[in-house]
PDB file of C-alpha atoms and ligand atoms in Angstrom:
ATOM      1  CA  MET A   1     166.244 119.321 100.945  1.00 41.00           C
ATOM      2  CA  PRO A   2     167.685 116.463  98.905  1.00 44.00           C
ATOM      3  CA  ASP A   3     167.287 116.544  95.126  1.00 48.00           C
ATOM      4  CA  THR A   4     164.692 114.254  93.530  1.00 48.00           C
ATOM      5  CA  ALA A   5     167.346 111.615  92.702  1.00 51.00           C
ATOM      6  CA  GLN A   6     167.568 110.965  96.459  1.00 89.00           C
ATOM      7  CA  MET A   7     163.853 110.962  97.115  1.00 95.00           C
ATOM      8  CA  ALA A   8     161.364 108.134  97.022  1.00 97.00           C
ATOM      9  CA  VAL A   9     157.697 107.747  97.826  1.00 97.00           C
ATOM     10  CA  LEU A  10     156.190 105.107 100.120  1.00 97.00           C
ATOM     11  CA  ALA A  11     152.942 103.625  98.810  1.00 96.00           C
ATOM     12  CA  SER A  12     151.305 103.459 102.213  1.00 92.00           C
ATOM     13  CA  ARG A  13     148.931 105.680 104.159  1.00 88.00           C
ATOM     14  CA  ASN A  14     150.109 104.295 107.470  1.00 88.00           C
ATOM     15  CA  PRO A  15     152.200 106.975 109.293  1.00 88.00           C
ATOM     16  CA  LYS A  16     153.859 104.295 111.461  1.00 84.00           C
ATOM     17  CA  LYS A  17     155.122 102.444 108.386  1.00 85.00           C
ATOM     18  CA  LEU A  18     156.370 105.748 106.926  1.00 91.00           C
ATOM     19  CA  ARG A  19     158.358 106.636 110.057  1.00 89.00           C
ATOM     20  CA  GLU A  20     159.840 103.157 110.266  1.00 85.00           C
ATOM     21  CA  MET A  21     160.922 103.112 106.614  1.00 87.00           C
ATOM     22  CA  GLN A  22     162.212 106.704 106.831  1.00 89.00           C
ATOM     23  CA  ALA A  23     164.536 105.685 109.645  1.00 85.00           C
ATOM     24  CA  LEU A  24     165.729 102.638 107.717  1.00 83.00           C
ATOM     25  CA  LEU A  25     166.452 104.578 104.511  1.00 87.00           C
ATOM     26  CA  GLU A  26     168.101 107.593 106.125  1.00 86.00           C
ATOM     27  CA  PRO A  27     171.590 105.990 106.157  1.00 84.00           C
ATOM     28  CA  LEU A  28     171.263 105.521 102.372  1.00 87.00           C
ATOM     29  CA  GLY A  29     170.557 109.240 101.916  1.00 91.00           C
ATOM     30  CA  ILE A  30     167.054 108.525 100.610  1.00 92.00           C
ATOM     31  CA  ALA A  31     164.325 110.872 101.865  1.00 94.00           C
ATOM     32  CA  LEU A  32     160.946 109.169 101.914  1.00 95.00           C
ATOM     33  CA  ARG A  33     157.643 110.922 101.238  1.00 96.00           C
ATOM     34  CA  ALA A  34     154.100 109.613 101.697  1.00 96.00           C
ATOM     35  CA  VAL A  35     151.955 108.827  98.669  1.00 97.00           C
ATOM     36  CA  SER A  36     149.131 110.802 100.330  1.00 96.00           C
ATOM     37  CA  GLU A  37     151.126 113.998  99.586  1.00 96.00           C
ATOM     38  CA  PHE A  38     150.462 113.329  95.897  1.00 97.00           C
ATOM     39  CA  SER A  39     147.108 111.582  95.602  1.00 95.00           C
ATOM     40  CA  ASP A  40     144.074 110.391  97.556  1.00 93.00           C
ATOM     41  CA  GLU A  41     143.396 107.636  95.058  1.00 92.00           C
ATOM     42  CA  GLU A  42     143.977 104.026  96.135  1.00 88.00           C
ATOM     43  CA  PRO A  43     144.802 101.469  93.462  1.00 88.00           C
ATOM     44  CA  ASP A  44     142.809  98.226  93.440  1.00 81.00           C
ATOM     45  CA  GLU A  45     144.948  95.355  94.734  1.00 71.00           C
ATOM     46  CA  ILE A  46     143.300  92.381  93.142  1.00 85.00           C
ATOM     47  CA  ALA A  47     146.202  90.209  92.015  1.00 95.00           C
ATOM     48  CA  PRO A  48     146.662  86.657  93.356  1.00 96.00           C
ATOM     49  CA  SER A  49     150.197  87.189  94.681  1.00 97.00           C
ATOM     50  CA  PHE A  50     151.793  89.525  97.223  1.00 98.00           C
ATOM     51  CA  VAL A  51     154.465  90.593  94.759  1.00 98.00           C
ATOM     52  CA  GLU A  52     151.952  91.587  92.085  1.00 97.00           C
ATOM     53  CA  ASN A  53     149.938  93.588  94.593  1.00 97.00           C
ATOM     54  CA  ALA A  54     153.059  95.358  95.848  1.00 97.00           C
ATOM     55  CA  LEU A  55     154.017  96.199  92.250  1.00 98.00           C
ATOM     56  CA  ILE A  56     150.522  97.594  91.555  1.00 97.00           C
ATOM     57  CA  LYS A  57     150.847  99.885  94.585  1.00 97.00           C
ATOM     58  CA  ALA A  58     154.419 100.942  93.749  1.00 97.00           C
ATOM     59  CA  ARG A  59     153.572 101.656  90.096  1.00 97.00           C
ATOM     60  CA  HIS A  60     150.641 103.810  91.132  1.00 97.00           C
ATOM     61  CA  ALA A  61     152.826 105.704  93.627  1.00 97.00           C
ATOM     62  CA  CYS A  62     155.485 106.309  90.933  1.00 98.00           C
ATOM     63  CA  ARG A  63     152.848 107.612  88.518  1.00 97.00           C
ATOM     64  CA  VAL A  64     151.251 110.098  90.902  1.00 97.00           C
ATOM     65  CA  SER A  65     154.552 111.337  92.388  1.00 97.00           C
ATOM     66  CA  GLY A  66     157.065 111.146  89.539  1.00 97.00           C
ATOM     67  CA  LEU A  67     159.442 109.610  92.100  1.00 97.00           C
ATOM     68  CA  PRO A  68     160.884 106.123  92.676  1.00 97.00           C
ATOM     69  CA  ALA A  69     158.517 104.162  94.907  1.00 97.00           C
ATOM     70  CA  ILE A  70     158.585 101.561  97.665  1.00 97.00           C
ATOM     71  CA  ALA A  71     155.504  99.453  98.395  1.00 96.00           C
ATOM     72  CA  ASP A  72     154.755  96.405 100.459  1.00 96.00           C
ATOM     73  CA  ASP A  73     151.996  93.853 100.605  1.00 96.00           C
ATOM     74  CA  SER A  74     151.608  91.410 103.433  1.00 96.00           C
ATOM     75  CA  GLY A  75     149.319  88.831 104.928  1.00 97.00           C
ATOM     76  CA  LEU A  76     148.932  85.579 106.812  1.00 98.00           C
ATOM     77  CA  GLU A  77     149.069  82.118 105.265  1.00 98.00           C
ATOM     78  CA  VAL A  78     147.641  79.167 107.190  1.00 98.00           C
ATOM     79  CA  ALA A  79     148.741  75.758 105.946  1.00 98.00           C
ATOM     80  CA  ALA A  80     145.576  73.890 107.045  1.00 98.00           C
ATOM     81  CA  LEU A  81     143.513  76.451 105.083  1.00 98.00           C
ATOM     82  CA  HIS A  82     145.557  76.004 101.897  1.00 98.00           C
ATOM     83  CA  GLY A  83     147.210  79.394 102.354  1.00 98.00           C
ATOM     84  CA  ALA A  84     144.102  81.403 103.303  1.00 98.00           C
ATOM     85  CA  PRO A  85     143.574  84.202 104.247  1.00 98.00           C
ATOM     86  CA  GLY A  86     146.661  85.037 102.097  1.00 98.00           C
ATOM     87  CA  VAL A  87     146.372  88.112  99.872  1.00 97.00           C
ATOM     88  CA  ARG A  88     142.816  88.552 101.236  1.00 96.00           C
ATOM     89  CA  SER A  89     144.062  88.895 104.848  1.00 97.00           C
ATOM     90  CA  ALA A  90     142.760  92.439 105.352  1.00 94.00           C
ATOM     91  CA  ARG A  91     139.287  91.542 104.046  1.00 95.00           C
ATOM     92  CA  TYR A  92     139.046  87.855 105.030  1.00 98.00           C
ATOM     93  CA  ALA A  93     135.658  88.326 106.728  1.00 98.00           C
ATOM     94  CA  GLY A  94     134.396  90.632 103.934  1.00 96.00           C
ATOM     95  CA  THR A  95     135.158  94.051 102.442  1.00 93.00           C
ATOM     96  CA  GLY A  96     135.736  96.554 105.230  1.00 92.00           C
ATOM     97  CA  ALA A  97     135.967  93.794 107.866  1.00 95.00           C
ATOM     98  CA  ASP A  98     137.787  94.805 111.049  1.00 96.00           C
ATOM     99  CA  ASP A  99     140.546  92.841 112.802  1.00 96.00           C
ATOM    100  CA  ALA A 100     138.115  91.294 115.313  1.00 97.00           C
ATOM    101  CA  ALA A 101     135.854  89.936 112.554  1.00 98.00           C
ATOM    102  CA  ASN A 102     138.830  88.538 110.611  1.00 98.00           C
ATOM    103  CA  ASN A 103     140.183  86.884 113.752  1.00 98.00           C
ATOM    104  CA  ARG A 104     136.788  85.359 114.594  1.00 98.00           C
ATOM    105  CA  LYS A 105     136.539  83.933 111.092  1.00 98.00           C
ATOM    106  CA  LEU A 106     140.039  82.466 111.321  1.00 98.00           C
ATOM    107  CA  LEU A 107     139.324  80.776 114.665  1.00 98.00           C
ATOM    108  CA  ALA A 108     136.056  79.356 113.308  1.00 98.00           C
ATOM    109  CA  ALA A 109     137.811  78.011 110.203  1.00 98.00           C
ATOM    110  CA  LEU A 110     140.359  76.238 112.429  1.00 98.00           C
ATOM    111  CA  GLN A 111     137.908  74.883 114.991  1.00 98.00           C
ATOM    112  CA  GLY A 112     138.861  71.315 115.910  1.00 97.00           C
ATOM    113  CA  VAL A 113     142.220  71.498 114.095  1.00 98.00           C
ATOM    114  CA  PRO A 114     144.919  70.208 116.490  1.00 98.00           C
ATOM    115  CA  THR A 115     147.970  72.293 117.448  1.00 95.00           C
ATOM    116  CA  GLU A 116     150.382  70.371 115.235  1.00 97.00           C
ATOM    117  CA  ARG A 117     148.281  71.268 112.177  1.00 98.00           C
ATOM    118  CA  ARG A 118     147.868  74.970 112.997  1.00 98.00           C
ATOM    119  CA  GLY A 119     151.142  76.089 111.398  1.00 98.00           C
ATOM    120  CA  ALA A 120     151.065  79.527 109.753  1.00 98.00           C
ATOM    121  CA  ARG A 121     153.366  82.219 108.466  1.00 98.00           C
ATOM    122  CA  PHE A 122     153.248  85.927 107.858  1.00 98.00           C
ATOM    123  CA  VAL A 123     154.532  87.024 104.464  1.00 98.00           C
ATOM    124  CA  CYS A 124     155.715  90.484 103.449  1.00 97.00           C
ATOM    125  CA  THR A 125     156.839  91.396  99.962  1.00 98.00           C
ATOM    126  CA  MET A 126     158.490  94.787  99.528  1.00 97.00           C
ATOM    127  CA  VAL A 127     159.368  96.259  96.140  1.00 98.00           C
ATOM    128  CA  TYR A 128     161.268  99.268  94.823  1.00 97.00           C
ATOM    129  CA  LEU A 129     160.563 100.741  91.377  1.00 98.00           C
ATOM    130  CA  ARG A 130     162.724 103.492  89.869  1.00 97.00           C
ATOM    131  CA  HIS A 131     159.821 104.549  87.611  1.00 97.00           C
ATOM    132  CA  PRO A 132     156.384 103.131  86.602  1.00 97.00           C
ATOM    133  CA  ASP A 133     157.832 101.098  83.719  1.00 97.00           C
ATOM    134  CA  ASP A 134     160.926  99.860  85.560  1.00 98.00           C
ATOM    135  CA  PRO A 135     161.671  96.446  84.005  1.00 98.00           C
ATOM    136  CA  VAL A 136     163.975  95.428  86.889  1.00 97.00           C
ATOM    137  CA  PRO A 137     162.101  96.020  90.146  1.00 98.00           C
ATOM    138  CA  LEU A 138     163.922  95.256  93.385  1.00 98.00           C
ATOM    139  CA  ILE A 139     161.930  92.563  95.204  1.00 98.00           C
ATOM    140  CA  ALA A 140     162.427  91.539  98.829  1.00 98.00           C
ATOM    141  CA  GLN A 141     160.429  88.929 100.710  1.00 98.00           C
ATOM    142  CA  GLY A 142     160.241  88.321 104.454  1.00 98.00           C
ATOM    143  CA  LEU A 143     158.672  85.249 106.072  1.00 98.00           C
ATOM    144  CA  TRP A 144     157.798  84.696 109.737  1.00 98.00           C
ATOM    145  CA  SER A 145     156.639  81.247 110.833  1.00 98.00           C
ATOM    146  CA  GLY A 146     154.487  80.329 113.828  1.00 98.00           C
ATOM    147  CA  HIS A 147     151.203  78.768 114.899  1.00 98.00           C
ATOM    148  CA  ILE A 148     147.624  79.927 115.270  1.00 98.00           C
ATOM    149  CA  VAL A 149     146.515  79.705 118.913  1.00 98.00           C
ATOM    150  CA  GLU A 150     142.966  78.849 120.007  1.00 98.00           C
ATOM    151  CA  THR A 151     142.422  81.880 122.250  1.00 97.00           C
ATOM    152  CA  PRO A 152     143.550  85.450 121.407  1.00 98.00           C
ATOM    153  CA  SER A 153     146.284  86.825 123.649  1.00 98.00           C
ATOM    154  CA  GLY A 154     148.075  90.199 123.866  1.00 98.00           C
ATOM    155  CA  THR A 155     147.172  93.777 122.947  1.00 96.00           C
ATOM    156  CA  ASN A 156     150.164  95.065 120.938  1.00 95.00           C
ATOM    157  CA  GLY A 157     150.320  95.150 117.166  1.00 92.00           C
ATOM    158  CA  PHE A 158     147.302  94.765 114.915  1.00 94.00           C
ATOM    159  CA  GLY A 159     145.537  92.321 112.602  1.00 96.00           C
ATOM    160  CA  TYR A 160     146.141  88.673 113.423  1.00 98.00           C
ATOM    161  CA  ASP A 161     148.839  89.385 116.054  1.00 97.00           C
ATOM    162  CA  PRO A 162     146.765  88.122 119.031  1.00 98.00           C
ATOM    163  CA  LEU A 163     146.376  84.738 117.282  1.00 98.00           C
ATOM    164  CA  PHE A 164     149.914  84.260 115.943  1.00 98.00           C
ATOM    165  CA  ARG A 165     152.201  82.335 118.289  1.00 98.00           C
ATOM    166  CA  VAL A 166     155.870  83.072 117.659  1.00 98.00           C
ATOM    167  CA  ASP A 167     157.311  79.707 118.602  1.00 94.00           C
ATOM    168  CA  GLU A 168     160.853  80.850 119.440  1.00 93.00           C
ATOM    169  CA  GLN A 169     159.537  83.632 121.726  1.00 96.00           C
ATOM    170  CA  GLY A 170     156.869  81.436 123.361  1.00 96.00           C
ATOM    171  CA  CYS A 171     154.131  84.069 123.039  1.00 98.00           C
ATOM    172  CA  THR A 172     151.874  85.676 120.451  1.00 98.00           C
ATOM    173  CA  SER A 173     153.142  88.542 118.315  1.00 97.00           C
ATOM    174  CA  ALA A 174     150.631  90.785 120.145  1.00 97.00           C
ATOM    175  CA  GLU A 175     152.611  90.082 123.348  1.00 98.00           C
ATOM    176  CA  LEU A 176     155.960  91.141 121.877  1.00 97.00           C
ATOM    177  CA  ALA A 177     157.427  94.604 122.487  1.00 95.00           C
ATOM    178  CA  PRO A 178     156.871  96.598 119.263  1.00 91.00           C
ATOM    179  CA  GLU A 179     160.633  97.169 118.720  1.00 90.00           C
ATOM    180  CA  LEU A 180     161.303  93.433 118.919  1.00 94.00           C
ATOM    181  CA  LYS A 181     158.412  92.630 116.577  1.00 94.00           C
ATOM    182  CA  ASN A 182     159.632  95.228 114.046  1.00 89.00           C
ATOM    183  CA  ARG A 183     163.070  93.613 114.053  1.00 91.00           C
ATOM    184  CA  ILE A 184     162.107  89.938 113.707  1.00 95.00           C
ATOM    185  CA  SER A 185     158.811  90.111 111.808  1.00 96.00           C
ATOM    186  CA  HIS A 186     158.132  89.383 108.145  1.00 96.00           C
ATOM    187  CA  ARG A 187     158.108  93.165 107.526  1.00 94.00           C
ATOM    188  CA  GLY A 188     161.373  93.692 109.398  1.00 93.00           C
ATOM    189  CA  ARG A 189     162.997  90.903 107.407  1.00 95.00           C
ATOM    190  CA  ALA A 190     161.679  92.199 104.070  1.00 96.00           C
ATOM    191  CA  ALA A 191     162.844  95.745 104.895  1.00 94.00           C
ATOM    192  CA  ALA A 192     166.326  94.508 105.828  1.00 94.00           C
ATOM    193  CA  GLU A 193     166.532  92.571 102.562  1.00 96.00           C
ATOM    194  CA  LEU A 194     165.328  95.565 100.514  1.00 96.00           C
ATOM    195  CA  LEU A 195     167.958  97.707 102.183  1.00 94.00           C
ATOM    196  CA  ARG A 196     170.599  95.171 101.210  1.00 95.00           C
ATOM    197  CA  LEU A 197     169.378  95.254  97.587  1.00 96.00           C
ATOM    198  CA  LEU A 198     169.316  99.066  97.530  1.00 94.00           C
ATOM    199  CA  ARG A 199     172.900  99.196  98.803  1.00 92.00           C
ATOM    200  CA  GLY A 200     173.719  97.142  95.680  1.00 88.00           C
TER     201      GLY A 200
HETATM  202  P1  IMP B   1     149.105  95.132 104.578  1.00 62.41           P
HETATM  203  O1  IMP B   1     149.399  94.600 103.221  1.00 62.41           O
HETATM  204  O2  IMP B   1     150.313  95.514 105.362  1.00 62.41           O
HETATM  205  O3  IMP B   1     148.061  96.205 104.571  1.00 62.41           O
HETATM  206  O4  IMP B   1     148.493  93.915 105.425  1.00 62.41           O
HETATM  207  C1  IMP B   1     147.348  93.183 105.003  1.00 62.41           C
HETATM  208  C2  IMP B   1     146.722  92.441 106.171  1.00 62.41           C
HETATM  209  O5  IMP B   1     147.562  91.359 106.579  1.00 62.41           O
HETATM  210  C3  IMP B   1     146.516  93.288 107.425  1.00 62.41           C
HETATM  211  O6  IMP B   1     145.301  93.989 107.367  1.00 62.41           O
HETATM  212  C4  IMP B   1     146.505  92.212 108.507  1.00 62.41           C
HETATM  213  O7  IMP B   1     145.234  91.600 108.578  1.00 62.41           O
HETATM  214  C5  IMP B   1     147.503  91.195 107.982  1.00 62.41           C
HETATM  215  N1  IMP B   1     148.849  91.476 108.531  1.00 62.41           N
HETATM  216  C6  IMP B   1     149.940  91.889 107.833  1.00 62.41           C
HETATM  217  N2  IMP B   1     151.004  92.058 108.657  1.00 62.41           N
HETATM  218  C7  IMP B   1     150.553  91.754 109.893  1.00 62.41           C
HETATM  219  C8  IMP B   1     151.196  91.762 111.175  1.00 62.41           C
HETATM  220  O8  IMP B   1     152.381  92.119 111.344  1.00 62.41           O
HETATM  221  N3  IMP B   1     150.426  91.378 112.202  1.00 62.41           N
HETATM  222  C9  IMP B   1     149.123  91.010 112.079  1.00 62.41           C
HETATM  223  N4  IMP B   1     148.477  91.009 110.922  1.00 62.41           N
HETATM  224  C10 IMP B   1     149.197  91.374 109.819  1.00 62.41           C
END
């Protein structure tokens, strides 16, 4: 078991995210634990930016665990909607809304908008805090540009994946193999950048 200097906590309850980040951090000798091992409480993410929300989550994870923490916050920005759904991506169609309801709302909001004006991007901000009052957080951002299609396609992934056309792959992100998506997505890019920052 590594000592606490080599441990960190991930501020996410998603076991898939934990496994993915564990694999990424292993070469750095950092063992990652889930925030759920320390607390069932979820902090309110109510800030207007991804980075602030990620910091809120990381600070909370540091406090409940006494360990350095990694947190991410992500979402979809659609240019024609002035950046919506943005930081409200998970609850675009209302608190507790599921992916299908969010996707329906997005398609309705873009009804009649031509292809060339349906540009969008996924954003992921990932942060690392050594302790809750760390004045120099590590901040990594990953962007992934594409277009919103008119008809959902594909069954992989989650969230807005069936509506997000990855232009260079010629398909939606729900049609990509998961390993490829993990490598080229906003989250993959943010994780790679955070790794670079952690290596120093
Ligand atoms: P979270 O911050 O990772 O929990 O993501 C917030 C919301 O953004 C999710 O509930 C999805 O609606 C959306 N989102 C983030 N990343 C993705 C993605 O890779 N594919 C599809 N939707 C995503």
